[in-house]
Amino acid sequence: MRIEIDPRPDRLHAVASGLFDHAQLAAALTDIFAASSKHGLYRIIIDATALEGEISLMARYDLGRMAAELQREPVRLAIVGSEAQVWPDRFGENVANNRGVKTKVTTDVAEALEWLHCNAAV
């Protein structure tokens, strides 16, 4: 699993690609939240549409739980996945929101950027 982190004027843009690895999830999220703090960018989008492999129920739970543990300043977190990755019940989104991380999971980048109040052109 590979994470590319790109600070942009109005958001932190991260792209996850390769084969999903639950063991690497904590390191990836730690890097994303550290970059968010470092650059003062508290609107975060994670584009996981290029991520391959099964994302288990436990991994979804861990994603929401870890985001809450790593959040130092209030953030808005949008996660974009493929149709196969995004469950209709948005379990991971619910876990994060229930722990105080404003989170949106979607299959549409434009919807994620609108929810984040970001400029798609940037």
mmCIF file of C-alpha atoms in Angstrom:
data_model
loop_
_atom_site.group_PDB
_atom_site.id
_atom_site.type_symbol
_atom_site.label_atom_id
_atom_site.label_comp_id
_atom_site.label_asym_id
_atom_site.label_seq_id
_atom_site.Cartn_x
_atom_site.Cartn_y
_atom_site.Cartn_z
ATOM 1 C CA MET A 1 0.000 0.000 0.000
ATOM 2 C CA ARG A 2 1.342 3.397 -0.938
ATOM 3 C CA ILE A 3 0.221 6.837 0.261
ATOM 4 C CA GLU A 4 1.096 10.048 -1.583
ATOM 5 C CA ILE A 5 0.415 13.219 0.387
ATOM 6 C CA ASP A 6 0.029 16.510 -1.449
ATOM 7 C CA PRO A 7 -0.617 19.754 0.478
ATOM 8 C CA ARG A 8 -2.802 22.049 -1.620
ATOM 9 C CA PRO A 9 -3.892 25.617 -0.861
ATOM 10 C CA ASP A 10 -7.275 24.592 0.534
ATOM 11 C CA ARG A 11 -6.803 20.959 1.600
ATOM 12 C CA LEU A 12 -4.488 18.050 2.218
ATOM 13 C CA HIS A 13 -4.879 15.627 -0.669
ATOM 14 C CA ALA A 14 -3.776 12.031 -0.091
ATOM 15 C CA VAL A 15 -3.911 9.214 -2.635
ATOM 16 C CA ALA A 16 -3.814 5.580 -1.528
ATOM 17 C CA SER A 17 -2.840 2.981 -4.114
ATOM 18 C CA GLY A 18 -1.648 -0.585 -4.391
ATOM 19 C CA LEU A 19 -2.876 -3.554 -2.385
ATOM 20 C CA PHE A 20 -4.712 -2.639 0.814
ATOM 21 C CA ASP A 21 -2.738 -3.697 3.899
ATOM 22 C CA HIS A 22 -4.494 -3.439 7.266
ATOM 23 C CA ALA A 23 -1.117 -3.519 9.055
ATOM 24 C CA GLN A 24 0.012 -0.370 7.212
ATOM 25 C CA LEU A 25 -3.184 1.554 7.987
ATOM 26 C CA ALA A 26 -1.923 3.127 11.240
ATOM 27 C CA ALA A 27 1.294 4.385 9.642
ATOM 28 C CA ALA A 28 -0.590 5.813 6.667
ATOM 29 C CA LEU A 29 -3.098 7.657 8.843
ATOM 30 C CA THR A 30 -0.363 8.897 11.162
ATOM 31 C CA ASP A 31 1.475 10.382 8.170
ATOM 32 C CA ILE A 32 -1.705 11.996 6.835
ATOM 33 C CA PHE A 33 -2.671 13.593 10.154
ATOM 34 C CA ALA A 34 0.922 14.723 10.820
ATOM 35 C CA ALA A 35 0.993 16.440 7.406
ATOM 36 C CA SER A 36 -2.380 18.027 8.160
ATOM 37 C CA SER A 37 -1.003 19.566 11.359
ATOM 38 C CA LYS A 38 2.334 20.515 9.801
ATOM 39 C CA HIS A 39 0.706 22.413 6.932
ATOM 40 C CA GLY A 40 -2.263 23.768 8.893
ATOM 41 C CA LEU A 41 -4.671 22.066 6.499
ATOM 42 C CA TYR A 42 -7.670 20.690 8.364
ATOM 43 C CA ARG A 43 -9.698 19.621 5.356
ATOM 44 C CA ILE A 44 -8.400 16.236 4.243
ATOM 45 C CA ILE A 45 -9.355 14.127 1.254
ATOM 46 C CA ILE A 46 -8.131 10.558 0.901
ATOM 47 C CA ASP A 47 -8.622 9.204 -2.613
ATOM 48 C CA ALA A 48 -8.620 5.414 -2.276
ATOM 49 C CA THR A 49 -10.113 4.638 -5.687
ATOM 50 C CA ALA A 50 -6.801 3.080 -6.827
ATOM 51 C CA LEU A 51 -6.607 0.863 -3.741
ATOM 52 C CA GLU A 52 -7.041 -2.849 -4.432
ATOM 53 C CA GLY A 53 -8.146 -5.693 -2.225
ATOM 54 C CA GLU A 54 -10.751 -6.329 0.432
ATOM 55 C CA ILE A 55 -11.198 -3.788 3.213
ATOM 56 C CA SER A 56 -12.551 -5.753 6.160
ATOM 57 C CA LEU A 57 -15.082 -4.674 8.758
ATOM 58 C CA MET A 58 -12.260 -4.472 11.317
ATOM 59 C CA ALA A 59 -10.154 -2.270 9.026
ATOM 60 C CA ARG A 60 -13.100 0.092 8.580
ATOM 61 C CA TYR A 61 -13.573 0.230 12.333
ATOM 62 C CA ASP A 62 -9.841 0.868 12.856
ATOM 63 C CA LEU A 63 -9.869 3.655 10.267
ATOM 64 C CA GLY A 64 -12.569 5.543 12.172
ATOM 65 C CA ARG A 65 -11.071 4.831 15.586
ATOM 66 C CA MET A 66 -7.542 5.808 14.588
ATOM 67 C CA ALA A 67 -8.712 9.004 12.894
ATOM 68 C CA ALA A 68 -10.281 10.041 16.188
ATOM 69 C CA GLU A 69 -7.120 9.190 18.124
ATOM 70 C CA LEU A 70 -4.911 11.111 15.688
ATOM 71 C CA GLN A 71 -7.098 14.200 15.400
ATOM 72 C CA ARG A 72 -5.407 17.073 17.269
ATOM 73 C CA GLU A 73 -7.303 19.940 15.671
ATOM 74 C CA PRO A 74 -10.874 19.536 14.372
ATOM 75 C CA VAL A 75 -10.701 18.236 10.804
ATOM 76 C CA ARG A 76 -13.109 17.426 8.001
ATOM 77 C CA LEU A 77 -12.144 14.112 6.431
ATOM 78 C CA ALA A 78 -13.494 12.919 3.089
ATOM 79 C CA ILE A 79 -12.664 9.434 1.852
ATOM 80 C CA VAL A 80 -13.331 8.542 -1.771
ATOM 81 C CA GLY A 81 -13.492 4.878 -2.713
ATOM 82 C CA SER A 82 -14.666 2.758 -5.597
ATOM 83 C CA GLU A 83 -18.199 1.340 -5.707
ATOM 84 C CA ALA A 84 -16.839 -2.009 -4.497
ATOM 85 C CA GLN A 85 -15.042 -0.413 -1.524
ATOM 86 C CA VAL A 86 -17.815 1.799 -0.167
ATOM 87 C CA TRP A 87 -20.403 -0.097 1.835
ATOM 88 C CA PRO A 88 -23.973 1.229 1.673
ATOM 89 C CA ASP A 89 -24.159 1.578 5.486
ATOM 90 C CA ARG A 90 -20.975 3.728 5.591
ATOM 91 C CA PHE A 91 -19.751 1.827 8.665
ATOM 92 C CA GLY A 92 -16.303 3.478 8.807
ATOM 93 C CA GLU A 93 -17.872 6.916 8.357
ATOM 94 C CA ASN A 94 -20.197 6.236 11.284
ATOM 95 C CA VAL A 95 -17.349 5.058 13.523
ATOM 96 C CA ALA A 96 -15.334 8.229 12.833
ATOM 97 C CA ASN A 97 -18.310 10.585 13.207
ATOM 98 C CA ASN A 98 -19.350 8.911 16.467
ATOM 99 C CA ARG A 99 -15.839 9.638 17.791
ATOM 100 C CA GLY A 100 -15.829 13.311 16.811
ATOM 101 C CA VAL A 101 -14.182 13.298 13.374
ATOM 102 C CA LYS A 102 -16.394 14.978 10.782
ATOM 103 C CA THR A 103 -16.199 12.354 8.040
ATOM 104 C CA LYS A 104 -17.795 11.709 4.654
ATOM 105 C CA VAL A 105 -17.305 8.505 2.647
ATOM 106 C CA THR A 106 -18.316 8.647 -0.998
ATOM 107 C CA THR A 107 -17.557 7.302 -4.458
ATOM 108 C CA ASP A 108 -17.531 10.775 -6.039
ATOM 109 C CA VAL A 109 -14.525 13.117 -5.792
ATOM 110 C CA ALA A 110 -16.656 16.153 -6.681
ATOM 111 C CA GLU A 111 -19.084 15.325 -3.866
ATOM 112 C CA ALA A 112 -16.177 14.964 -1.429
ATOM 113 C CA LEU A 113 -14.673 18.307 -2.448
ATOM 114 C CA GLU A 114 -18.050 20.028 -2.185
ATOM 115 C CA TRP A 115 -18.570 18.554 1.295
ATOM 116 C CA LEU A 116 -15.097 19.778 2.281
ATOM 117 C CA HIS A 117 -15.882 23.242 0.817
ATOM 118 C CA CYS A 118 -12.835 22.984 -1.460
ATOM 119 C CA ASN A 119 -12.104 24.246 -4.943
ATOM 120 C CA ALA A 120 -11.955 21.320 -7.380
ATOM 121 C CA ALA A 121 -9.575 23.216 -9.669
ATOM 122 C CA VAL A 122 -6.875 23.522 -7.002
#
